[in-house]
Short mmCIF file of C-alpha atoms in Angstrom, two decimals:
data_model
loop_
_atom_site.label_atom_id
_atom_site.label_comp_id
_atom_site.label_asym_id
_atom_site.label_seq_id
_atom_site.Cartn_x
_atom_site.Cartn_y
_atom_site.Cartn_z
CA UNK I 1188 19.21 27.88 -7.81
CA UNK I 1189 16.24 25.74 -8.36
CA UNK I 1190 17.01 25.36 -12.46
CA UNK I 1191 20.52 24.63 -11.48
CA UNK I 1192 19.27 21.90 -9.69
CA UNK I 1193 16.99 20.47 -11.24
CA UNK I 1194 19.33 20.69 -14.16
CA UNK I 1195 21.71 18.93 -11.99
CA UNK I 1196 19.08 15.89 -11.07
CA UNK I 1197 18.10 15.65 -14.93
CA UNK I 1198 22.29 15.08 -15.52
CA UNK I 1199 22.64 12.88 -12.62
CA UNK I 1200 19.49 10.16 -13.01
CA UNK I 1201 20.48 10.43 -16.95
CA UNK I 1202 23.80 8.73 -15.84
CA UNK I 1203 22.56 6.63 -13.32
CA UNK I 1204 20.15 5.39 -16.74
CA UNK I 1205 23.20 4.99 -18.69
CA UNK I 1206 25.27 3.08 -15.79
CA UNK I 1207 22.27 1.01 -15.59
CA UNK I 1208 22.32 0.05 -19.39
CA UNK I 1209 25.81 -0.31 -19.26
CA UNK I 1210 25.72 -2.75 -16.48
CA UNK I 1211 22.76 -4.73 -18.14
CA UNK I 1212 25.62 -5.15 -21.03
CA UNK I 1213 28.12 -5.89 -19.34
CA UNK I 1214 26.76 -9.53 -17.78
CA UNK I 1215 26.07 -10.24 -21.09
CA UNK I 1216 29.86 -9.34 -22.21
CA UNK I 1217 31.33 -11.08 -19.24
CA UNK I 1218 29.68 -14.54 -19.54
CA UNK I 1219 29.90 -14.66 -22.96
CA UNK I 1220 33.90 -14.34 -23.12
CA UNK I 1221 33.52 -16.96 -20.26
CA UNK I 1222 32.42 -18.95 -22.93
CA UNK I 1223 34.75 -18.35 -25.46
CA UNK I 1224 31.82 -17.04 -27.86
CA UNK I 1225 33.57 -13.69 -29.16
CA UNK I 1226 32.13 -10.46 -29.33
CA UNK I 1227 32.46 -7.83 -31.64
CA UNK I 1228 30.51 -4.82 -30.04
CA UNK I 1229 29.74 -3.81 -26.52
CA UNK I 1230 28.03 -0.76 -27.38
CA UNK I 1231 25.74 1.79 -25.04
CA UNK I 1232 22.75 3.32 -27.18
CA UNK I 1233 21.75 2.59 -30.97
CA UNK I 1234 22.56 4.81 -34.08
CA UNK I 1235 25.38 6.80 -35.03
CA UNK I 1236 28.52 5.87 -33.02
CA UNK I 1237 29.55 9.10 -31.10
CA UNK I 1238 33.01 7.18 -29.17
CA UNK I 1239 34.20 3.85 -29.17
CA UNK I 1240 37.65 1.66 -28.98
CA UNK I 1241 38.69 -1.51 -29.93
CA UNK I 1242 40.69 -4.04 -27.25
CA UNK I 1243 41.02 -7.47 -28.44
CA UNK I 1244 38.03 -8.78 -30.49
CA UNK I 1245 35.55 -6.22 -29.18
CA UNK I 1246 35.20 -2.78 -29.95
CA UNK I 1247 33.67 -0.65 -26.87
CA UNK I 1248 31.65 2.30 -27.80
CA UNK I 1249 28.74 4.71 -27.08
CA UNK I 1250 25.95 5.43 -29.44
CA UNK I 1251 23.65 9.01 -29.82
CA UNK I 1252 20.26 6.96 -29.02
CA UNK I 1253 20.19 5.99 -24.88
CA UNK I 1254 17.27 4.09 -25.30
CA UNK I 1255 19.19 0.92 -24.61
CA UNK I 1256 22.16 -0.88 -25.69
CA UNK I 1257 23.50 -4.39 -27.47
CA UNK I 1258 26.19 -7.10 -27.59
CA UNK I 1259 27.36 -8.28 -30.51
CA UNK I 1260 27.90 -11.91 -30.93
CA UNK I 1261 29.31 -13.67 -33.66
CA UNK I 1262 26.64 -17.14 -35.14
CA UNK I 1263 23.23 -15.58 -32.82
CA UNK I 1264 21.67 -17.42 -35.70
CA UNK I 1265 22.78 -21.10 -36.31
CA UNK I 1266 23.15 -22.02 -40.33
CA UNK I 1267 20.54 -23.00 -42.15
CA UNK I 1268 19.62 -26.67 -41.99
CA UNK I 1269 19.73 -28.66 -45.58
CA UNK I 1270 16.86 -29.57 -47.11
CA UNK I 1271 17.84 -31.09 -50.53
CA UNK I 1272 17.53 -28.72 -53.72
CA UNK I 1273 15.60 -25.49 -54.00
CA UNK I 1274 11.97 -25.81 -56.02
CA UNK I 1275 13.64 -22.32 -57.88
CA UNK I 1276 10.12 -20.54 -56.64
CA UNK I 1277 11.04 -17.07 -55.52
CA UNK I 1278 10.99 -17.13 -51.53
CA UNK I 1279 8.03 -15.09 -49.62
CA UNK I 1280 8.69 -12.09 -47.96
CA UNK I 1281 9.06 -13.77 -44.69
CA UNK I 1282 11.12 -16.05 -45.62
CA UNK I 1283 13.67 -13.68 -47.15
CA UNK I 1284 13.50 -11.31 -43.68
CA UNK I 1285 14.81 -14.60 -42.17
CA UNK I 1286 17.39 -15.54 -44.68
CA UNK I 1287 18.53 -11.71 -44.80
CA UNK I 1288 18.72 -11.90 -40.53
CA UNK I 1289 20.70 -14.92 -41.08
CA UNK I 1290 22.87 -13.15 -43.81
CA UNK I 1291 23.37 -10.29 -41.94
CA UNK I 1292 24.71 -12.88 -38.64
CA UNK I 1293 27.23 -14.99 -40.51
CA UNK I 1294 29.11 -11.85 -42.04
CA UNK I 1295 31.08 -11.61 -38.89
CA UNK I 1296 31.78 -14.62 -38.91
CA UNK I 1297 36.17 -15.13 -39.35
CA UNK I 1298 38.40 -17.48 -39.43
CA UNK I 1299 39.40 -18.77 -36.38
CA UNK I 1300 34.88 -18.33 -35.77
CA UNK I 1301 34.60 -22.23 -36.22
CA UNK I 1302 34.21 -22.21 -32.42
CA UNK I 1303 33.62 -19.29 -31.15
CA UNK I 1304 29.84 -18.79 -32.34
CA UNK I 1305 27.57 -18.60 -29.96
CA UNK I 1306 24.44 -21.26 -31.44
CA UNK I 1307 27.11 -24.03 -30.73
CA UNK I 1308 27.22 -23.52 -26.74
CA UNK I 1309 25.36 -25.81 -25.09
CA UNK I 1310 21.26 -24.67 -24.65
CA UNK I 1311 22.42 -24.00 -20.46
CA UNK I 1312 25.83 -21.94 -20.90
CA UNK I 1313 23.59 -19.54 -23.61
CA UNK I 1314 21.18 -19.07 -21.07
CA UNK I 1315 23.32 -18.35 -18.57
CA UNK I 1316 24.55 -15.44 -21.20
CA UNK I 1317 21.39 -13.89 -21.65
CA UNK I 1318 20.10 -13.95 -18.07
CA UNK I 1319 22.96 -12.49 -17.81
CA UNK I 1320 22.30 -8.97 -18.93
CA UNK I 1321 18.59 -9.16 -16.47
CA UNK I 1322 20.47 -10.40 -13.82
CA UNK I 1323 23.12 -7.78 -13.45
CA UNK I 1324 19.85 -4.97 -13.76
CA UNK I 1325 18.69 -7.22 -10.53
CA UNK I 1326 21.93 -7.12 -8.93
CA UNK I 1327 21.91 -3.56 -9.36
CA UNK I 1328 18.54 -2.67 -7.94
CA UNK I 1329 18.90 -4.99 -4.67
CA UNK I 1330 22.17 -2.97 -3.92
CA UNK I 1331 20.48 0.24 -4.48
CA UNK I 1332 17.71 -0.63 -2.56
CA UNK I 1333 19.64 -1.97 0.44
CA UNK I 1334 21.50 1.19 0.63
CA UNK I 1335 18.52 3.21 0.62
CA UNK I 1336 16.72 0.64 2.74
CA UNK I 1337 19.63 -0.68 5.55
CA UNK I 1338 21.64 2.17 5.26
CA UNK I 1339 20.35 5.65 5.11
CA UNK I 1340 16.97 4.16 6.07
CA UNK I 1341 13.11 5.70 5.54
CA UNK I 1342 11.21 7.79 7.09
CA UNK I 1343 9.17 5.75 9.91
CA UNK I 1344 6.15 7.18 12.15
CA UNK I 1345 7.09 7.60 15.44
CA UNK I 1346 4.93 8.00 18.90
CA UNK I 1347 5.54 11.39 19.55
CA UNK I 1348 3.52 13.65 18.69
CA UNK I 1349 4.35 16.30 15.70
CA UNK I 1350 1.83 18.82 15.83
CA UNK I 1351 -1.72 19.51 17.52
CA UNK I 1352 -4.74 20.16 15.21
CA UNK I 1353 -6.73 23.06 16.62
CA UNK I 1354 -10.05 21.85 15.45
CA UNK I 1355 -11.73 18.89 13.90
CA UNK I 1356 -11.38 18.68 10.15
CA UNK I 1357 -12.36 15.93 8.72
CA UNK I 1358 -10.33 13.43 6.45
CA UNK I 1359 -11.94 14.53 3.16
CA UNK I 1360 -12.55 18.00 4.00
CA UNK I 1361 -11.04 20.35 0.83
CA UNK I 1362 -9.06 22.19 3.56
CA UNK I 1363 -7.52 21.58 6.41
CA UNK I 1364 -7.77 25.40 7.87
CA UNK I 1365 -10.06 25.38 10.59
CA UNK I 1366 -13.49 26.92 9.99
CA UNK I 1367 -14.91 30.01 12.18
CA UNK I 1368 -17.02 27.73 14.24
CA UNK I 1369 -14.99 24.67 14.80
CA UNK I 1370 -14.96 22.81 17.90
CA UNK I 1371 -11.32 22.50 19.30
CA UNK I 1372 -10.04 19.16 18.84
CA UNK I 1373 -9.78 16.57 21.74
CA UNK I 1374 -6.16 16.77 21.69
CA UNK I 1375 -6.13 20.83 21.85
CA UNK I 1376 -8.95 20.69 24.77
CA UNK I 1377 -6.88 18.67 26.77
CA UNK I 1378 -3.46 20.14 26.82
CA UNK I 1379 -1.52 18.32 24.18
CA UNK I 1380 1.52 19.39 22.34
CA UNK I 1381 4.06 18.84 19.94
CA UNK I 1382 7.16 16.34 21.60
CA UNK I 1383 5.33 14.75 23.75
CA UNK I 1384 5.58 10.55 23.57
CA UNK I 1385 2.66 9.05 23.78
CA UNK I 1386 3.02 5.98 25.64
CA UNK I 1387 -0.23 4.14 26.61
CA UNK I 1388 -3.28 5.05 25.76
CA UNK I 1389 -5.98 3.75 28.43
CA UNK I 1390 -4.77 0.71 29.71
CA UNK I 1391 -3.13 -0.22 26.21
CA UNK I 1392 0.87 0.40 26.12
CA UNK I 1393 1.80 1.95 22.77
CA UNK I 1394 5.69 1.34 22.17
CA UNK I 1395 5.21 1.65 18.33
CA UNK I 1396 3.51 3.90 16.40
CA UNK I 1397 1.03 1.06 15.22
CA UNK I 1398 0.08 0.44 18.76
CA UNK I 1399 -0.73 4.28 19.67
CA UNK I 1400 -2.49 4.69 16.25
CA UNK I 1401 -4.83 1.71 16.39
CA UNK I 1402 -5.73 1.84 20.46
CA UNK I 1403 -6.53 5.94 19.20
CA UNK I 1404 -8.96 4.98 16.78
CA UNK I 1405 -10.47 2.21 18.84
CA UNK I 1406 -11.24 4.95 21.39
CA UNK I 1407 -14.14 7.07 22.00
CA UNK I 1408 -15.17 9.28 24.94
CA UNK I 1409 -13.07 10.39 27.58
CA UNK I 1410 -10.08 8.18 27.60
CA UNK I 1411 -6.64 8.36 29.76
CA UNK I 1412 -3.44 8.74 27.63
CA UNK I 1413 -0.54 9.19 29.17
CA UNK I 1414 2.41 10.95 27.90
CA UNK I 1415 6.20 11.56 28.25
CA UNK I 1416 7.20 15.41 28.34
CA UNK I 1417 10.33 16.54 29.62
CA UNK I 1418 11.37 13.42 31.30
CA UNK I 1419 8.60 13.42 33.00
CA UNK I 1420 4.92 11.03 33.05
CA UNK I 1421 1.45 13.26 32.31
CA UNK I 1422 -1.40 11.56 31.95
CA UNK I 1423 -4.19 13.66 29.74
CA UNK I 1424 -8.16 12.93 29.42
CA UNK I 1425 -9.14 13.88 26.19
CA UNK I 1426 -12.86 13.33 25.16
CA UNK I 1427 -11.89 11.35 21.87
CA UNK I 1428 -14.89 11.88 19.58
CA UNK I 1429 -15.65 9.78 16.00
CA UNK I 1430 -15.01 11.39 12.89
CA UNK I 1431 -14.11 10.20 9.54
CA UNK I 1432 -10.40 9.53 9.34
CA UNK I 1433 -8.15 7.43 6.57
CA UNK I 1434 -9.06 3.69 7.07
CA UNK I 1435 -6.17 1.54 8.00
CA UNK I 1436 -5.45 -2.08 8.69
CA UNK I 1437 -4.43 -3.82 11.84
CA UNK I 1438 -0.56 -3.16 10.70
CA UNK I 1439 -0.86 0.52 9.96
CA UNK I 1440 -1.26 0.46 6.09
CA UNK I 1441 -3.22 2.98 4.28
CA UNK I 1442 -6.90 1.05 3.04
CA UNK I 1443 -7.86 2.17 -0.34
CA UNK I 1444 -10.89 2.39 -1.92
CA UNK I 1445 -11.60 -0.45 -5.06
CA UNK I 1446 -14.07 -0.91 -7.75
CA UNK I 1447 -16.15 -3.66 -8.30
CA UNK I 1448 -13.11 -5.56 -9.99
CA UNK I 1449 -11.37 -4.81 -6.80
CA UNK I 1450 -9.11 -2.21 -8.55
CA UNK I 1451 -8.24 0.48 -6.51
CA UNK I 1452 -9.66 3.89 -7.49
CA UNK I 1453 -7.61 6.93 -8.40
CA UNK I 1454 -8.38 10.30 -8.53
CA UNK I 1455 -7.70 12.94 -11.31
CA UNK I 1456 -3.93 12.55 -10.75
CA UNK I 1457 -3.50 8.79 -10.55
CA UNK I 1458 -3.34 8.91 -7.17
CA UNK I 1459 -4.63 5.90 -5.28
CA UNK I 1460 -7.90 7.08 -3.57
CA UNK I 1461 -7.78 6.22 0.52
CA UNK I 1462 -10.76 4.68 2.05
CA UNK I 1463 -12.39 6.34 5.29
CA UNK I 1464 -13.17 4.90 8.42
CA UNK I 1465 -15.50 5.84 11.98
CA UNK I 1466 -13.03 6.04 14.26
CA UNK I 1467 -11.40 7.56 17.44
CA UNK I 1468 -10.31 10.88 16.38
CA UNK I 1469 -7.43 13.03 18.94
CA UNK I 1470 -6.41 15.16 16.61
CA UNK I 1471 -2.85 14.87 16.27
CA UNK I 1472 0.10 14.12 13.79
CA UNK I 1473 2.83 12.01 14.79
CA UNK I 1474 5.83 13.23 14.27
CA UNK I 1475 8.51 11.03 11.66
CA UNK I 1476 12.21 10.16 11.92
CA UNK I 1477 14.77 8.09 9.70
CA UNK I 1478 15.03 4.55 10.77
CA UNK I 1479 17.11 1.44 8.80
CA UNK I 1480 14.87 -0.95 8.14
CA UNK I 1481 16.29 -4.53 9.24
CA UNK I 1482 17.08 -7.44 6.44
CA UNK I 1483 13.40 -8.90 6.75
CA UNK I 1484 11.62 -5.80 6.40
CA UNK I 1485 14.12 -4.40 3.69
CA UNK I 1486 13.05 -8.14 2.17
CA UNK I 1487 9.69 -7.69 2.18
CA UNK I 1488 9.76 -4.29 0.42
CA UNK I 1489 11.32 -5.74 -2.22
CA UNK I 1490 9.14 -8.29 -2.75
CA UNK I 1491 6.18 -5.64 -2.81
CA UNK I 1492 8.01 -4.01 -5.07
CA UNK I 1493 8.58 -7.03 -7.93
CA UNK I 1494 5.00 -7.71 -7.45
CA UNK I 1495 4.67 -3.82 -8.16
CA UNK I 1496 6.93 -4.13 -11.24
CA UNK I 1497 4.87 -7.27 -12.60
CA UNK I 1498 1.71 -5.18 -12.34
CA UNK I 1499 3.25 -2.37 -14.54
CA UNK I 1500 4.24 -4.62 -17.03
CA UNK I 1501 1.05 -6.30 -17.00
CA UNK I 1502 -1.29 -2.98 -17.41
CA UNK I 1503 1.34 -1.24 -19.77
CA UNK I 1504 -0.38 -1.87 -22.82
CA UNK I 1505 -3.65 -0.43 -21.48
CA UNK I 1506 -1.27 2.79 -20.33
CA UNK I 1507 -0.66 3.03 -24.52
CA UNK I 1508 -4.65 5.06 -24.99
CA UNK I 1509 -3.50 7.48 -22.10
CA UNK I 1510 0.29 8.20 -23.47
CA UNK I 1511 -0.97 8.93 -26.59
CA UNK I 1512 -3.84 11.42 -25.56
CA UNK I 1513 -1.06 13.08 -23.13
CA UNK I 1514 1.24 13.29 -25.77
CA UNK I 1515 -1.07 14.42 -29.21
CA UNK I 1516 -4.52 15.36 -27.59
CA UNK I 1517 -3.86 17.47 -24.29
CA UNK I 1518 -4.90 15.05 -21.98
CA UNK I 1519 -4.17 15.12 -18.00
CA UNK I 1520 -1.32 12.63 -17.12
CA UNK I 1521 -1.42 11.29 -14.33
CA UNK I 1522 1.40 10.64 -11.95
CA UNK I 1523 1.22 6.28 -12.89
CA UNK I 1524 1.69 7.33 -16.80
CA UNK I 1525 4.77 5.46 -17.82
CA UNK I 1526 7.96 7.71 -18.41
CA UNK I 1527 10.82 7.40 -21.07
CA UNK I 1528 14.15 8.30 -20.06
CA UNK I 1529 13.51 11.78 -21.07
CA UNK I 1530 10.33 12.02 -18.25
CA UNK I 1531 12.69 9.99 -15.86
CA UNK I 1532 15.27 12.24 -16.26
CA UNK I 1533 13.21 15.16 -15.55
CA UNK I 1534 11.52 13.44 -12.45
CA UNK I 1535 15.10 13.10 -11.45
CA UNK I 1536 15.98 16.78 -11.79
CA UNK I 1537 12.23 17.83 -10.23
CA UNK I 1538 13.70 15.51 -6.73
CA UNK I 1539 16.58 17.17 -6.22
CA UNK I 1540 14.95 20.67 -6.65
CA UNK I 1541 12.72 20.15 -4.21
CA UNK I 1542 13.35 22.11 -0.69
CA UNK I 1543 13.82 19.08 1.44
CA UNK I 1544 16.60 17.61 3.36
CA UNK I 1545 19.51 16.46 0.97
CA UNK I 1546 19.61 12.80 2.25
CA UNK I 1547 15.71 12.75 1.63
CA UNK I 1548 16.27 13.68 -2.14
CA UNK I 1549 19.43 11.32 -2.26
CA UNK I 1550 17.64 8.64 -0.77
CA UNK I 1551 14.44 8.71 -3.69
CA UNK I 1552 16.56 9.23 -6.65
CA UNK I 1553 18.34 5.77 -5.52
CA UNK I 1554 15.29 4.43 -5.04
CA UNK I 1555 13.86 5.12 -8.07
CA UNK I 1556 17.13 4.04 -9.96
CA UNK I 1557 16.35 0.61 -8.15
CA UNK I 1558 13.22 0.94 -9.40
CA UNK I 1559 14.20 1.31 -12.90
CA UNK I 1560 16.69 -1.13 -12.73
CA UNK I 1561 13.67 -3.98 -11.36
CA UNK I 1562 11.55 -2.83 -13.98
CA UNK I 1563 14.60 -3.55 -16.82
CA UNK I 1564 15.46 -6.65 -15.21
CA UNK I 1565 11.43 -7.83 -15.83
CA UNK I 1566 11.03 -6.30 -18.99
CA UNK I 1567 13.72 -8.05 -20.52
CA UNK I 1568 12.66 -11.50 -19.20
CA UNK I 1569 9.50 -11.17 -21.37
CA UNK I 1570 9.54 -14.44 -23.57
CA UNK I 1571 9.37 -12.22 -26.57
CA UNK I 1572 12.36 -11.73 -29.44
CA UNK I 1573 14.35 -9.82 -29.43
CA UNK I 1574 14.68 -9.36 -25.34
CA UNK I 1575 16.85 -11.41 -23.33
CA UNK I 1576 13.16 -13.22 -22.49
CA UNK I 1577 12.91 -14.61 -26.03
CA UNK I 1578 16.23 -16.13 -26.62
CA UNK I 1579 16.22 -17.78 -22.82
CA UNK I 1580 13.24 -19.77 -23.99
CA UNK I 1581 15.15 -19.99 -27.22
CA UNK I 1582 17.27 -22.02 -25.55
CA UNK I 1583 14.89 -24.01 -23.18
CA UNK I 1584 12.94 -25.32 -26.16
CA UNK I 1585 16.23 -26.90 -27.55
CA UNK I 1586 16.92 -28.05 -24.84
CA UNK I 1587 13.65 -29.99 -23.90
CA UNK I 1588 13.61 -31.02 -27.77
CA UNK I 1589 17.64 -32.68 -27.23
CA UNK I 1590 16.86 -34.45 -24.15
CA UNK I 1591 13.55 -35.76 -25.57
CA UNK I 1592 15.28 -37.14 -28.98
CA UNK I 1593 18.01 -38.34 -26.76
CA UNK I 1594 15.53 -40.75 -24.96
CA UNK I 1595 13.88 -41.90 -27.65
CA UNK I 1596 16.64 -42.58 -29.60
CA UNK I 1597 16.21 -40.41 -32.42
CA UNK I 1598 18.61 -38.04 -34.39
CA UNK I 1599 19.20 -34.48 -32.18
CA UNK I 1600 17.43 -32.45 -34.12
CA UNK I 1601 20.42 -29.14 -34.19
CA UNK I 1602 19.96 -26.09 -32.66
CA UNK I 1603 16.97 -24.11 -32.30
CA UNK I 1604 16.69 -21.96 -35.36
CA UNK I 1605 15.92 -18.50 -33.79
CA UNK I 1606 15.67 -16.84 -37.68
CA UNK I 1607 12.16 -18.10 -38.05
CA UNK I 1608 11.30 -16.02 -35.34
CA UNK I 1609 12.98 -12.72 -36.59
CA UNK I 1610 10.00 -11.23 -38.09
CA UNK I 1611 8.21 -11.64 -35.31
CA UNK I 1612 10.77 -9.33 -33.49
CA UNK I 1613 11.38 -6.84 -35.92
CA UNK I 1614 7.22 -6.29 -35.26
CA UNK I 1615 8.45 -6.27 -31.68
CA UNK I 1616 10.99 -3.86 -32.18
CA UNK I 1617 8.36 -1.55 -34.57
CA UNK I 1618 6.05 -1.88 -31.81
CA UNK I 1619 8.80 -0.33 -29.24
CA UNK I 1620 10.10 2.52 -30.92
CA UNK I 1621 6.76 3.46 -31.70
CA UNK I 1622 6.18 3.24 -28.08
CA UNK I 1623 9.35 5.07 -27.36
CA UNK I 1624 8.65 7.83 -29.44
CA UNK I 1625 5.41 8.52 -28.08
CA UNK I 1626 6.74 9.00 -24.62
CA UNK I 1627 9.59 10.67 -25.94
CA UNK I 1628 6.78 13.32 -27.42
CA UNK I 1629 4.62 13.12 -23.79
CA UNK I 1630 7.59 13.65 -21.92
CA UNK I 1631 8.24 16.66 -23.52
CA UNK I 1632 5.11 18.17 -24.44
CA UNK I 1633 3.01 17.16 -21.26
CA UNK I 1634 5.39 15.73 -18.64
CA UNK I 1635 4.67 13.57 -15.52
CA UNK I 1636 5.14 16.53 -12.75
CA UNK I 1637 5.31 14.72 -8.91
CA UNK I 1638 4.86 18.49 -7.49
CA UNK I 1639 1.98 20.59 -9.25
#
């Protein structure tokens, strides 16, 4: 049962890729034919076509490499601009990897192509066409995320209690099995037990769990707490004692220890290592329930989350050293490792084994499709040929350089020539297959496992 469902998640977040590529496509499809720039390809994947039809100009299709997908636009690269006669000197190699990228544009090119290319929209409608593509990705991953979020909500803390610890352990101990001699905890002493509310602790009212957690902590010695059990009031004297328990700020969140560069520190699975605090210690777990998270909250997780994204994208070149001693030397990956879709995929089909609650395992593969989808929305707006980034700015440099001829009077200087920039992006492109195929290799070889 377990391989049939983890086969299951590996087919499922494989599609949910695919849609997501797809999708990305499509916005740049749609605004292009808003245009009137015609297409001759909408195609999902690279390589040998496995399926596709034509309707109208475009011919729809599927290719046997998921690792992304293209539109094809007829005049991507404006003409060349005259110059006056050749010198006859043989070109350099770059110059001829631009003239054959230009080559290789116009040969789509028709009759009835005299205005339908795309270098002759105006610098703001192109844009529009390639944010188009990052934008739909964006779409996407708010949707998915306010669905998880708003409607089948996350698991929140609550102020009832979960379970009773029978002795003090503390936070870092190796075990959490009680030792022969342990002291009870405060909590067991004094009569606690799983279901009751806690709701005040000394004279402090705790109606969240943030309240009872915090006015906990900030206790020591014998301290009133009373509780709700049954319907009805108890009030319990536990002699709260200090022990070392995970440090958290005045809203609840987990502290975690940094280095000197104020990184945080991880241990041998890329976890993020929690700091620990001297604090009130009852021994007890609060219990956890689903709760939808309201439009500011949902809002603000977002937010942490494109700031999340923009790290990742940020320390993903430094990630290359550990991919490639994952994938050819045996090394430990750790749980932050970047994935292909092959280690997404199998992430995917790992969730939905896992013996929890359906909606649970539902609710995280939609969240990390959002996840992907934020991350593919960011990645593509890198300034950089041949993403969507690279042709946006593309088109704000001609722009700027119209408007500034236009007020000083001087000749508009054409389009912005985006073939001297070609070899620059088949580097780029090198540099991402290469990439690609690494993780492909780590993904298979040494996978990123969420459950050891």
């Amino acid at each position: 049962m377990v391989t049939l469902l983890t086969t299951l998640g590996i087919i499922l977040f494989f599609l949910g890729l695919l849609f997501s590529i797809a999708w990305h496509e499509l916005g740049h499809l749609g605004t292009a034919k808003m245009f009137g720039i015609r297409c001759t390809q909408y195609m999902v994947g690279f390589g040998k076509t496995l399926w596709s039809r034509k309707v109208g100009d475009t011919e729809y299709g599927v290719k046997l490499v998921p690792l992304g997908g293209y539109v094809r636009m007829v005049g991507m690269i404006p003409p060349a601009a005259k110059k006056g006669d050749a010198s006859g000197k043989p070109m350099s190699r770059w110059r001829a990897m631009i003239e054959d990228a230009r080559e290789a544009s116009n040969v789509e090119i028709e009759p009835g192509d005299e205005d339908r290319q795309f270098y002759q929209r105006a610098p703001w409608k192109r844009l529009i066409v390639m944010v188009g593509g990052p934008a739909m990705n964006l779409v996407l991953a708010v949707i998915l995320f306010s669905i998880v979020l708003m409607g089948i909500g996350v698991m929140q803390p609550t102020t009832t209690i979960g379970s009773v610890s029978e002795c003090v352990v503390p936070a870092d101990a190796q075990s959490a099995e009680c030792p022969k001699d342990a002291p009870p905890s405060p909590a067991a002493a004094a009569g606690f037990e799983a279901g009751d509310e806690i709701v005040k602790v000394g004279d402090t009212p705790t109606p969240t769990w943030e309240a009872a957690n915090l006015a906990i902590r900030d206790s020591i010695g014998p301290t009133d707490i009373e509780v709700r059990r049954d319907g009805a009031t108890v009030t319990l004297t536990p002699d709260l004692i200090e022990n070392q328990v995970i440090a958290r700020d005045a809203d609840g969140e987990i502290i975690y220890k940094t280095d000197a560069d104020g990184d945080r520190l991880k241990d041998d699975m890329g976890y993020n290592v929690p700091a620990l605090q001297t604090a009130g210690f009852l021994g007890i777990t609060f219990s956890s329930e689903r709760q939808a998270m309201g439009l500011g909250d949902s809002a603000a997780f977002m937010g942490d989350m494109v700031v999340g994204v923009g790290n990742a994208l940020i320390s993903l070149p430094s990630k290359v050293d550990d991919v490639f001693g994952a994938a050819f030397l045996g090394e430990k990956r750790t749980v932050d490792s970047p994935v292909g879709i092959v280690g997404a995929s199998r992430i995917g089909g790992e969730i939905l084994s896992q013996p929890i609650p359906i909606v649970d395992r539902g609710a995280f593969l939609l969240n990390m499709l959002a996840g992907v989808n934020l991350f593919l929305f960011a990645f593509n707006m890198l300034p950089i040929l041949p993403l969507d980034g690279g042709h946006i700015v593309g088109a704000l440099w001609e722009s700027l350089r119209r408007n500034v001829a236009r007020l000083f009077r001087r000749p508009d200087p054409g389009p912005f020539d985006v073939a001297q920039l070609m070899p620059v992006a088949y580097i780029v492109v090198a540099c991402f297959v290469a990439f690609s195929l690494m993780l492909l290799v780590a993904d298979v070889v040494n996978p990123v496992r969420l459950v050891q």
